[in-house]
Coordinates of C-alpha atoms in Angstrom, one line a residue:
Chain A
X12 CA -9.3 -17.6 -21.1
X13 CA -12.7 -19.2 -23.0
X14 CA -13.9 -20.7 -19.8
X15 CA -13.6 -17.8 -18.0
X16 CA -15.3 -15.3 -20.1
X17 CA -18.1 -17.9 -20.5
X18 CA -18.5 -17.7 -16.8
X19 CA -19.0 -14.0 -16.3
X20 CA -20.9 -13.2 -19.3
X21 CA -23.7 -16.0 -18.0
X22 CA -23.5 -14.0 -15.1
X23 CA -24.0 -10.7 -16.6
X24 CA -26.5 -11.5 -19.6
X25 CA -28.9 -13.6 -17.4
X26 CA -29.5 -10.2 -15.4
X27 CA -32.2 -8.3 -16.5
X28 CA -30.9 -5.3 -14.8
X29 CA -27.4 -5.9 -17.2
X30 CA -28.5 -7.0 -20.1
X31 CA -30.8 -3.9 -20.8
X32 CA -28.2 -1.4 -19.5
X33 CA -25.9 -3.1 -22.1
X34 CA -28.2 -2.5 -24.8
X35 CA -29.0 0.8 -23.5
X36 CA -25.7 1.4 -23.9
X37 CA -25.0 0.7 -27.3
X38 CA -28.3 2.2 -27.9
X39 CA -27.3 5.8 -27.0
X40 CA -23.8 5.1 -28.6
X41 CA -25.4 4.8 -31.8
X42 CA -27.4 8.3 -31.2
X43 CA -24.6 10.0 -31.8
X44 CA -25.5 9.5 -35.1
X45 CA -28.7 11.3 -34.5
X46 CA -26.4 14.6 -34.2
X47 CA -26.1 14.5 -38.2
X48 CA -30.2 15.0 -38.8
X49 CA -30.4 18.3 -36.0
X50 CA -31.0 20.9 -38.6
X51 CA -31.4 24.7 -37.4
X52 CA -33.4 27.4 -39.5
X53 CA -32.6 31.3 -39.6
X54 CA -35.1 32.0 -41.5
X55 CA -34.9 30.6 -45.3
X56 CA -31.3 29.8 -44.2
X57 CA -30.6 25.9 -43.1
X58 CA -27.7 24.9 -41.2
X59 CA -27.5 21.5 -40.6
X60 CA -25.0 19.9 -38.5
X61 CA -23.9 16.9 -40.4
X62 CA -22.3 19.6 -43.6
X63 CA -20.9 22.0 -40.9
X64 CA -17.9 18.9 -41.2
X65 CA -18.1 17.1 -37.4
X66 CA -18.2 13.9 -39.2
X67 CA -14.9 15.0 -41.4
X68 CA -12.0 12.4 -41.4
X69 CA -10.0 12.8 -39.3
X70 CA -12.1 15.4 -36.4
X71 CA -14.5 12.5 -36.2
X72 CA -11.7 10.0 -34.4
X73 CA -11.6 12.9 -32.1
X74 CA -15.6 14.2 -32.0
X75 CA -16.7 10.4 -31.9
X76 CA -14.5 9.1 -29.0
X77 CA -15.1 12.2 -26.8
X78 CA -18.6 11.8 -27.0
X79 CA -18.8 8.2 -26.6
X80 CA -17.0 8.1 -23.6
X81 CA -19.6 10.4 -21.6
X82 CA -22.1 7.3 -21.9
X83 CA -19.5 5.0 -20.3
X84 CA -21.0 5.5 -16.9
X85 CA -23.6 3.0 -18.0
X86 CA -21.4 0.1 -19.1
X87 CA -19.4 1.1 -15.1
X88 CA -23.0 0.3 -13.3
X89 CA -23.0 -2.8 -14.5
X90 CA -19.5 -3.4 -13.8
X91 CA -20.0 -2.3 -10.2
X92 CA -22.9 -4.0 -9.7
X93 CA -21.8 -6.7 -11.2
X94 CA -18.8 -7.0 -8.5
X95 CA -20.8 -6.0 -5.5
X96 CA -23.7 -8.3 -6.5
X97 CA -21.1 -11.6 -6.3
X98 CA -20.7 -10.3 -2.3
X99 CA -24.1 -9.8 -1.6
X100 CA -25.5 -13.1 -2.6
X101 CA -22.2 -14.9 -1.4
X102 CA -21.2 -16.2 -4.8
X103 CA -18.3 -15.2 -4.4
X104 CA -17.1 -17.0 -1.7
X105 CA -19.4 -20.3 -3.5
X106 CA -17.5 -20.0 -6.8
X107 CA -13.9 -19.8 -4.7
X108 CA -15.3 -22.9 -2.7
X109 CA -16.3 -24.8 -6.4
X110 CA -12.9 -24.5 -7.2
X111 CA -12.3 -21.0 -8.7
X112 CA -8.6 -19.5 -7.4
X113 CA -8.9 -15.6 -6.1
X114 CA -6.3 -15.1 -9.2
X115 CA -8.5 -16.4 -11.8
X116 CA -11.9 -14.5 -9.9
X117 CA -9.6 -11.5 -10.5
X118 CA -8.7 -12.1 -14.1
X119 CA -11.8 -13.0 -15.0
X120 CA -13.7 -9.6 -14.2
X121 CA -10.7 -7.9 -15.8
X122 CA -11.3 -10.2 -18.8
X123 CA -15.2 -8.4 -18.5
X124 CA -13.4 -5.2 -17.9
X125 CA -11.0 -5.0 -21.1
X126 CA -14.4 -6.9 -23.1
X127 CA -16.9 -3.9 -22.7
X128 CA -13.6 -1.4 -23.5
X129 CA -12.6 -3.2 -26.7
X130 CA -16.0 -3.9 -27.7
X131 CA -17.5 -0.2 -26.7
X132 CA -13.9 0.5 -29.3
X133 CA -15.1 -1.7 -32.2
X134 CA -18.6 -0.2 -32.4
X135 CA -17.5 3.5 -32.0
X136 CA -14.6 2.2 -35.3
X137 CA -17.2 1.2 -37.1
X138 CA -19.8 3.6 -36.4
X139 CA -17.8 6.6 -37.7
X140 CA -16.6 4.7 -40.5
X141 CA -20.4 5.0 -41.6
X142 CA -20.5 8.1 -40.7
X143 CA -17.7 9.4 -42.1
X144 CA -18.0 8.1 -45.4
X145 CA -21.5 9.4 -45.4
X146 CA -20.7 13.2 -44.7
X147 CA -17.1 13.4 -44.6
X148 CA -15.4 15.8 -47.7
X149 CA -12.1 14.0 -47.6
X150 CA -12.5 10.0 -47.9
X151 CA -8.7 9.2 -49.2
X152 CA -7.6 6.4 -47.4
X153 CA -4.7 8.5 -45.9
X154 CA -6.9 11.1 -44.8
X155 CA -9.6 8.5 -43.2
X156 CA -7.1 6.6 -41.0
X157 CA -5.0 9.8 -39.8
X158 CA -5.5 10.3 -36.2
X159 CA -6.3 7.0 -35.2
X160 CA -4.7 7.2 -31.2
X161 CA -7.9 8.6 -30.6
X162 CA -8.9 5.2 -30.8
X163 CA -6.4 4.4 -28.3
X164 CA -6.7 6.9 -25.6
X165 CA -10.5 5.9 -26.0
X166 CA -10.2 2.6 -25.0
X167 CA -7.1 2.9 -22.4
X168 CA -9.7 5.7 -21.2
X169 CA -12.4 3.1 -20.5
X170 CA -10.3 0.2 -19.4
X171 CA -8.9 2.7 -16.9
X172 CA -12.6 3.9 -15.6
X173 CA -14.1 -0.1 -15.7
X174 CA -11.1 -0.8 -13.8
X175 CA -11.3 1.6 -11.4
X176 CA -14.9 1.0 -11.1
X177 CA -14.1 -2.7 -10.6
X178 CA -11.6 -2.4 -7.6
X179 CA -14.2 0.3 -5.9
X180 CA -16.5 -2.8 -6.1
X181 CA -14.6 -5.4 -4.4
X182 CA -13.1 -2.5 -1.9
X183 CA -16.9 -1.2 -1.2
X184 CA -18.5 -4.5 -1.9
X185 CA -21.7 -2.9 -2.3
X186 CA -22.7 -0.8 -5.7
X187 CA -24.9 1.8 -4.5
X188 CA -22.1 2.9 -2.2
X189 CA -19.2 1.9 -4.7
X190 CA -20.7 4.1 -6.9
X191 CA -21.1 7.2 -4.6
X192 CA -17.7 7.0 -3.2
X193 CA -16.6 7.1 -7.3
X194 CA -18.3 10.3 -6.8
X195 CA -17.4 11.4 -4.3
X196 CA -13.5 10.6 -5.7
X197 CA -14.2 12.8 -8.0
X198 CA -15.1 15.4 -6.1
X199 CA -12.2 15.4 -3.9
X200 CA -9.8 15.6 -6.3
X201 CA -11.2 18.8 -7.4
X202 CA -11.2 19.9 -4.1
X203 CA -7.7 18.9 -3.8
X204 CA -6.7 20.5 -7.0
X205 CA -8.1 24.3 -5.7
X206 CA -7.0 24.1 -2.3
X207 CA -3.4 23.9 -3.6
X208 CA -3.9 25.8 -6.6
X209 CA -5.5 28.9 -5.1
X210 CA -5.4 28.6 -1.5
X211 CA -2.0 27.1 -0.5
X212 CA 0.4 28.6 -3.8
X213 CA -2.9 31.6 -3.9
X214 CA -2.5 31.2 -7.8
X215 CA -4.8 32.6 -10.1
X216 CA -6.5 32.1 -13.3
X217 CA -4.0 32.5 -16.2
X218 CA -0.9 31.1 -14.4
X219 CA 0.1 27.5 -14.2
X220 CA 1.5 26.5 -11.1
X221 CA 2.4 23.1 -9.6
X222 CA -1.7 22.7 -8.3
X223 CA -2.1 22.1 -12.4
X224 CA 0.8 19.6 -12.9
X225 CA -0.4 17.5 -9.8
X226 CA -3.9 17.1 -10.7
X227 CA -2.6 15.9 -13.9
X228 CA -1.6 12.8 -11.9
X229 CA -4.4 11.9 -10.3
X230 CA -6.6 8.7 -11.4
X231 CA -10.0 10.7 -12.9
X232 CA -8.5 13.5 -14.0
X233 CA -5.5 11.7 -15.9
X234 CA -8.4 9.7 -18.1
X235 CA -10.3 12.9 -18.9
X236 CA -7.4 14.1 -20.1
X237 CA -6.5 11.4 -22.5
X238 CA -9.1 13.0 -24.5
X239 CA -9.3 16.6 -24.8
X240 CA -12.9 18.3 -25.5
X241 CA -13.4 18.8 -29.6
X242 CA -15.7 21.3 -30.0
X243 CA -13.1 24.2 -29.5
X244 CA -11.5 22.7 -32.2
X245 CA -14.6 22.7 -34.4
X246 CA -14.3 24.6 -37.5
X247 CA -17.5 26.3 -37.0
X248 CA -16.4 27.0 -33.1
X249 CA -13.2 28.9 -34.3
X250 CA -15.0 30.9 -37.6
X251 CA -17.1 32.5 -34.6
X252 CA -14.2 32.6 -32.4
X253 CA -12.3 34.6 -34.8
X254 CA -15.1 37.3 -35.9
X255 CA -15.7 38.0 -32.2
X256 CA -12.0 39.0 -32.4
X257 CA -11.2 36.6 -29.7
X258 CA -7.3 36.0 -29.5
X259 CA -6.4 32.4 -31.3
X260 CA -7.1 29.7 -29.4
X261 CA -3.7 27.7 -29.3
X262 CA -4.7 24.6 -27.9
X263 CA -2.9 21.0 -27.8
X264 CA -5.4 18.2 -28.6
X265 CA -3.0 15.8 -29.3
X266 CA -2.8 12.1 -27.5
X267 CA 0.4 12.4 -25.7
X268 CA 2.3 9.5 -23.9
X269 CA 3.0 10.5 -21.2
X270 CA -0.7 10.9 -20.4
X271 CA -1.7 7.5 -21.2
X272 CA 1.7 6.3 -18.9
X273 CA 0.1 8.2 -16.3
X274 CA -3.4 5.9 -17.0
X275 CA -1.7 2.9 -17.5
X276 CA 0.3 3.2 -14.3
X277 CA -2.8 3.6 -12.3
X278 CA -5.0 0.9 -14.3
X279 CA -2.0 -1.2 -12.9
X280 CA -2.3 0.0 -9.6
X281 CA -5.9 -0.8 -9.2
X282 CA -5.8 -4.5 -10.8
X283 CA -3.2 -5.2 -8.6
X284 CA -4.8 -3.6 -5.7
X285 CA -8.0 -5.6 -6.1
X286 CA -6.0 -8.6 -6.4
X287 CA -4.2 -7.8 -3.0
X288 CA -7.6 -6.8 -1.2
X289 CA -9.5 -9.7 -2.2
X290 CA -5.8 -12.4 -1.5
X291 CA -6.4 -10.5 2.1
X292 CA -10.1 -10.8 3.1
X293 CA -11.8 -13.7 4.9
X294 CA -15.2 -14.1 3.1
Chain B
X29 CA -6.4 -46.4 3.9
X30 CA -6.3 -43.1 1.8
X31 CA -6.0 -39.6 3.7
X32 CA -7.8 -37.2 1.9
X33 CA -7.6 -34.5 3.9
X34 CA -5.0 -33.8 6.8
X35 CA -5.1 -30.8 9.1
X36 CA -1.7 -30.1 11.3
X37 CA -1.7 -27.2 14.0
X38 CA -4.2 -25.4 12.7
X39 CA -4.8 -21.5 13.8
X40 CA -6.9 -18.5 12.5
X41 CA -6.7 -15.0 14.5
X42 CA -9.3 -12.8 13.5
X43 CA -8.1 -9.2 13.9
X44 CA -5.3 -10.0 15.9
X45 CA -7.1 -10.9 19.4
X46 CA -9.8 -13.5 18.2
X47 CA -8.5 -16.8 18.2
X48 CA -11.0 -18.5 16.4
X49 CA -9.0 -21.6 16.1
X50 CA -6.3 -23.2 18.0
X51 CA -4.0 -25.5 17.0
X52 CA -6.6 -28.2 15.6
X53 CA -5.5 -31.1 14.0
X54 CA -7.1 -34.2 12.7
X55 CA -7.4 -36.6 9.6
X56 CA -10.1 -37.4 7.0
X57 CA -9.7 -41.0 5.8
X58 CA -11.1 -41.7 2.7
X59 CA -14.7 -43.7 3.0
X60 CA -16.1 -42.7 6.6
X61 CA -18.7 -40.0 7.3
X62 CA -17.1 -37.0 9.9
X63 CA -18.8 -35.0 12.0
X64 CA -17.7 -31.9 13.3
X65 CA -19.5 -30.7 16.5
X66 CA -19.2 -27.7 18.7
X67 CA -21.0 -25.1 19.7
X68 CA -21.8 -21.6 17.8
X69 CA -18.5 -19.7 17.7
X70 CA -16.6 -22.7 18.4
X71 CA -14.5 -22.4 15.1
X72 CA -16.4 -25.3 13.3
X73 CA -17.1 -23.0 10.3
X74 CA -13.5 -20.7 10.4
X75 CA -12.0 -24.7 10.1
X76 CA -14.1 -24.9 7.3
X77 CA -13.0 -21.8 6.0
X78 CA -9.5 -22.5 5.6
X79 CA -9.4 -25.7 4.4
X80 CA -12.1 -24.4 1.5
X81 CA -9.6 -21.5 0.8
X82 CA -12.1 -18.6 1.7
X83 CA -10.4 -17.6 4.9
X84 CA -6.8 -17.4 5.5
X85 CA -4.7 -19.3 7.7
X86 CA -3.1 -17.5 10.3
X87 CA -0.8 -20.5 10.7
X88 CA -0.3 -24.0 10.7
X89 CA -0.9 -26.5 7.5
X90 CA -3.7 -28.6 6.2
X91 CA -3.5 -30.6 2.7
X92 CA -5.6 -32.3 0.2
X93 CA -5.0 -35.3 -1.0
X94 CA -1.6 -35.9 0.5
X95 CA -0.3 -32.4 -0.8
X96 CA -0.6 -33.6 -4.6
X97 CA -2.5 -30.9 -6.0
X98 CA -2.5 -27.0 -5.2
X99 CA -6.3 -26.0 -2.7
X100 CA -8.2 -24.8 -5.6
X101 CA -7.4 -27.9 -8.2
X102 CA -7.7 -29.8 -5.3
X103 CA -11.3 -28.2 -4.7
X104 CA -12.8 -28.9 -8.0
X105 CA -12.7 -32.8 -6.4
X106 CA -14.3 -31.4 -3.2
X107 CA -18.3 -30.7 -2.9
X108 CA -19.1 -28.1 -0.1
X109 CA -22.1 -26.1 1.4
X110 CA -21.5 -23.8 3.8
X111 CA -23.7 -21.8 5.8
X112 CA -26.7 -20.8 3.4
X113 CA -27.3 -22.0 -0.2
X114 CA -25.4 -19.3 -2.1
X115 CA -26.5 -19.1 -5.8
X116 CA -27.5 -16.2 -8.2
X117 CA -30.8 -15.0 -7.4
X118 CA -32.2 -14.3 -11.2
X119 CA -30.8 -17.7 -12.7
X120 CA -32.8 -20.8 -13.0
X121 CA -31.9 -24.0 -10.9
X122 CA -30.4 -25.1 -14.5
X123 CA -28.4 -22.5 -14.7
X124 CA -27.2 -22.5 -11.8
X125 CA -25.9 -25.9 -11.4
X126 CA -24.3 -25.2 -15.4
X127 CA -22.7 -22.1 -14.0
X128 CA -21.0 -24.4 -11.0
X129 CA -20.6 -27.3 -13.7
X130 CA -18.0 -24.7 -16.3
X131 CA -16.5 -23.3 -12.7
X132 CA -15.2 -27.3 -12.3
X133 CA -14.9 -28.0 -15.8
X134 CA -17.1 -30.8 -15.2
X135 CA -19.9 -31.8 -18.2
X136 CA -23.2 -30.2 -18.5
X137 CA -24.5 -33.6 -19.1
X138 CA -24.6 -34.2 -14.8
X139 CA -27.2 -31.1 -13.9
X140 CA -30.4 -33.6 -14.6
X141 CA -28.8 -36.6 -13.0
X142 CA -28.2 -34.2 -9.8
X143 CA -31.1 -32.4 -9.7
X144 CA -33.1 -35.7 -9.9
X145 CA -31.6 -37.4 -6.6
X146 CA -32.3 -34.2 -4.6
X147 CA -35.7 -34.1 -6.2
X148 CA -35.5 -30.8 -7.6
X149 CA -35.8 -32.0 -11.5
X150 CA -40.0 -30.6 -12.0
X151 CA -38.8 -27.1 -10.7
X152 CA -35.2 -26.9 -12.5
X153 CA -36.5 -24.2 -15.0
X154 CA -37.9 -21.8 -12.3
X155 CA -35.6 -19.1 -10.8
X156 CA -33.7 -19.7 -7.4
X157 CA -35.6 -16.6 -5.4
X158 CA -38.6 -18.5 -5.8
X159 CA -37.6 -21.4 -4.0
X160 CA -38.4 -22.2 -0.2
X161 CA -35.3 -23.1 2.0
X162 CA -35.4 -26.6 1.7
X163 CA -35.3 -26.4 -2.0
X164 CA -32.4 -24.2 -2.0
X165 CA -30.8 -26.0 0.3
X166 CA -31.6 -29.5 -1.7
X167 CA -29.7 -27.3 -4.3
X168 CA -27.2 -26.6 -3.0
X169 CA -25.9 -30.2 -2.2
X170 CA -27.0 -31.6 -5.8
X171 CA -24.6 -28.4 -6.9
X172 CA -21.4 -29.7 -4.2
X173 CA -22.2 -33.3 -6.1
X174 CA -21.9 -31.8 -9.5
X175 CA -18.4 -33.0 -9.9
X176 CA -19.0 -36.8 -8.2
X177 CA -17.1 -35.5 -5.3
X178 CA -14.6 -37.7 -3.5
X179 CA -15.6 -35.7 -0.3
X180 CA -18.6 -33.9 0.6
X181 CA -18.2 -31.0 3.4
X182 CA -21.6 -29.9 4.6
X183 CA -21.8 -27.2 7.2
X184 CA -25.5 -27.2 9.2
X185 CA -27.3 -28.7 6.2
X186 CA -30.9 -28.8 8.4
X187 CA -30.3 -25.1 9.5
X188 CA -33.7 -23.3 9.4
X189 CA -35.1 -26.1 8.1
X190 CA -38.6 -27.6 9.0
X191 CA -38.9 -31.4 9.9
X192 CA -39.8 -32.6 6.8
X193 CA -36.6 -30.7 5.5
X194 CA -34.7 -31.7 8.1
X195 CA -35.7 -35.1 6.8
X196 CA -34.9 -34.6 2.9
X197 CA -31.8 -33.2 3.5
X198 CA -30.8 -36.5 6.1
X199 CA -32.0 -39.4 3.5
X200 CA -30.2 -37.5 0.9
X201 CA -26.9 -37.9 3.2
X202 CA -27.7 -41.4 4.0
X203 CA -28.0 -42.4 0.2
X204 CA -24.9 -40.3 -0.5
X205 CA -22.9 -42.5 2.4
X206 CA -24.3 -45.7 1.1
X207 CA -22.4 -44.8 -2.2
X208 CA -19.3 -44.8 -0.6
X209 CA -18.5 -40.6 -0.5
X210 CA -16.7 -39.1 2.4
X211 CA -18.7 -36.9 4.3
X212 CA -17.8 -34.5 6.1
X213 CA -20.6 -32.9 8.3
X214 CA -20.6 -30.2 10.5
X215 CA -23.6 -29.4 13.0
X216 CA -24.3 -28.8 16.5
X217 CA -27.4 -30.6 16.1
X218 CA -26.7 -33.9 18.0
X219 CA -28.9 -36.9 17.1
X220 CA -28.1 -36.2 13.2
X221 CA -24.3 -36.8 14.0
X222 CA -25.1 -39.9 16.0
X223 CA -27.3 -41.2 13.2
X224 CA -24.9 -40.7 10.3
X225 CA -21.8 -40.4 11.4
X226 CA -18.7 -42.7 12.2
X227 CA -16.4 -40.4 13.6
X228 CA -16.6 -36.8 15.5
X229 CA -14.2 -34.4 16.1
X230 CA -15.4 -32.1 19.1
X231 CA -14.6 -28.4 19.0
X232 CA -15.1 -26.3 21.4
X233 CA -13.7 -22.1 21.8
X234 CA -11.3 -23.3 18.5
X235 CA -9.7 -25.9 20.6
X236 CA -10.1 -29.9 20.0
X237 CA -11.5 -31.8 22.8
X238 CA -12.2 -35.0 21.2
X239 CA -11.0 -36.8 18.0
X240 CA -12.3 -40.6 16.6
X241 CA -15.1 -43.3 16.5
X242 CA -18.8 -42.2 17.8
X243 CA -18.6 -45.7 19.2
X244 CA -15.8 -45.6 21.4
X245 CA -17.1 -41.8 22.5
X246 CA -20.5 -43.3 23.8
X247 CA -18.6 -47.1 24.9
X248 CA -16.2 -46.0 27.1
X249 CA -18.7 -44.1 29.1
X250 CA -20.8 -46.6 30.2
X251 CA -22.4 -46.5 34.0
X252 CA -24.3 -48.9 36.0
X253 CA -27.8 -48.0 37.9
X254 CA -28.4 -49.7 40.5
X255 CA -31.0 -50.1 43.1
X256 CA -31.1 -51.9 46.5
X257 CA -33.3 -52.0 50.2
X258 CA -29.9 -50.9 52.0
X259 CA -28.2 -48.2 50.4
X260 CA -25.9 -47.5 52.8
X261 CA -24.3 -50.7 52.9
X262 CA -24.8 -50.3 48.9
X263 CA -22.5 -47.5 49.1
X264 CA -19.9 -49.3 51.1
X265 CA -19.5 -52.7 49.3
X266 CA -18.9 -50.4 45.8
X267 CA -16.6 -48.1 47.2
X268 CA -14.3 -51.4 47.8
X269 CA -14.4 -52.7 44.3
X270 CA -11.4 -51.4 42.5
X271 CA -12.7 -50.7 38.8
X272 CA -15.3 -48.5 40.7
X273 CA -14.2 -45.0 40.0
X274 CA -17.3 -43.0 41.7
X275 CA -20.8 -43.2 42.9
X276 CA -23.3 -40.6 42.7
X277 CA -26.6 -40.8 43.9
X278 CA -29.6 -39.5 41.9
X279 CA -33.4 -40.0 41.9
X280 CA -32.9 -42.7 45.0
X281 CA -30.7 -44.2 42.2
X282 CA -26.7 -45.2 43.0
X283 CA -24.9 -44.4 39.6
X284 CA -22.0 -45.9 39.6
X285 CA -19.2 -44.7 37.1
X286 CA -16.3 -46.7 36.3
X287 CA -12.9 -46.8 36.0
X288 CA -12.8 -49.8 33.4
X289 CA -15.1 -51.7 32.0
X290 CA -16.6 -54.6 34.0
X291 CA -20.0 -56.4 32.7
X292 CA -23.6 -56.4 34.8
X293 CA -23.3 -60.0 35.4
X294 CA -20.0 -59.5 37.3
X295 CA -21.2 -56.8 39.5
X296 CA -24.2 -58.7 40.4
X297 CA -22.5 -61.7 41.5
X298 CA -19.8 -59.5 43.1
X299 CA -22.6 -57.5 45.2
X300 CA -24.6 -61.1 45.4
X301 CA -21.3 -62.1 47.7
X302 CA -21.5 -58.9 49.4
X303 CA -24.9 -60.2 50.6
X304 CA -26.5 -57.5 48.8
X305 CA -29.7 -58.0 46.3
X306 CA -30.3 -55.8 44.1
X307 CA -34.0 -54.7 43.1
X308 CA -32.6 -52.8 39.9
X309 CA -29.6 -52.9 38.1
X310 CA -29.2 -51.2 34.4
X311 CA -26.0 -50.7 32.5
X312 CA -26.6 -47.4 30.6
X313 CA -23.9 -45.5 27.9
X314 CA -24.1 -41.8 27.6
X315 CA -26.0 -40.3 24.5
X316 CA -23.9 -38.5 22.5
X317 CA -25.6 -35.7 23.5
X318 CA -25.0 -36.2 27.0
X319 CA -21.2 -36.8 26.4
X320 CA -21.2 -33.9 24.3
X321 CA -22.2 -31.7 27.0
X322 CA -20.5 -33.2 29.2
X323 CA -17.0 -32.5 27.5
X324 CA -18.2 -29.4 26.0
X325 CA -19.1 -28.0 29.9
X326 CA -17.6 -24.8 31.1

């Protein structure tokens, strides 16, 4: 495993574009901390975002993982081009001739995907701890370490998404096309959902029907669903909602086992299909 | 002699209709230099691709080193370059070779030694993409030699090179061959094969036409060029000779092809007994090129 990782990281790190993207990704992740410095002024009245409970434990786990996941596209580009380059340079063929088996090749790529997801998770964990201890109103250990399942969900979300990217890279062989395909896939999921829910079943916005059940099983949507948007959970937003007399928004923000397992099944499918494609293909 | 690679009844059909390799069988023995000859599209690269684990066979078998290890372990003892040099353009020559060392599981200490052998030591810290084609090809050879392989497989190593480049590659191949490394060289440059190889396999449209030593391939096909004042009488006399297969006329000379080998002196004395005095007598062999064109005709 060490050998394969050292091979793959040499390939990535020596490439200037990948190196820049990797660094940019971690810099952007750190920029979440900058939210702390945002201030609004209403005349003499000043609101500092950091003091509004956005960095309160355990809410911070939810907020930070959700925002951090938005930056994953940077690593997705690195992963897709890493795979597509192997085709365009002809090095996939050469690696195999030099004595890497197809299994080892796929395995090493998924090791990279796994380490990217793991590194991101650790980074977000440490950053959230620091931010939390600086700004949270509660710092009792029992509160700090509640709701850590958001971190697990974050890890799985990234791992699944990167596996999907890798799979597309292997399938399509060209990075630009693979990224285009990724976008296309996302749009296709939404269109199918829309057609099933509103056209075929003639449903409406208020009532759930088969369309809503179905879309939970689509790969992109299931990854998205792993952690729900945290904004409406934020106290300040709730207060405003109450003040405006809107109906209390009862929403389940938790991470559910069923959703995790859907994503894990997809990840498994992506890994196995990638191996199958590579095995069947004449290079 | 130890067998390095054994191929039995290998077949490859692309997309269900293109039969690229038809029932090819041959053996590679340790210490020889083999040439695979064939026109473009004759299945040379496909055959090599199959034994190198990058193309899936349709049927048949191949076995490395007597079947003692599986293919990808065996490949760690093989050095191969196919078609064009494949490296990461953004890495230097040294970094590229170190990567290959990691894949093959050999120590990094060989890198400088092999770069020296192919004459690229001074350029080792330059990026691969700055190299000329000849340098890329030499780097590929250095890379294939990193593990001191038991067999070196070269697929069209001089393709697209200038005369100097071709000469450099040929010299490197000679040096490697003289060190006792088994070499398998696929090429359509016949003088190259004739100069370097001891054995040949000839393919055409995926079928194997000939397998054996270069010497036999040329030797079996010697013929005479004769000239005499009375051409008709000469032909008549030759027709009665038991070892002669056919007689042709070309540019005023009579070409005599043989069923079995006879010495020039015997033919001369036979004709003299028949009262024919020769003006011109040469025993010739087809070059490998002529022999190859003959074999792969139609």
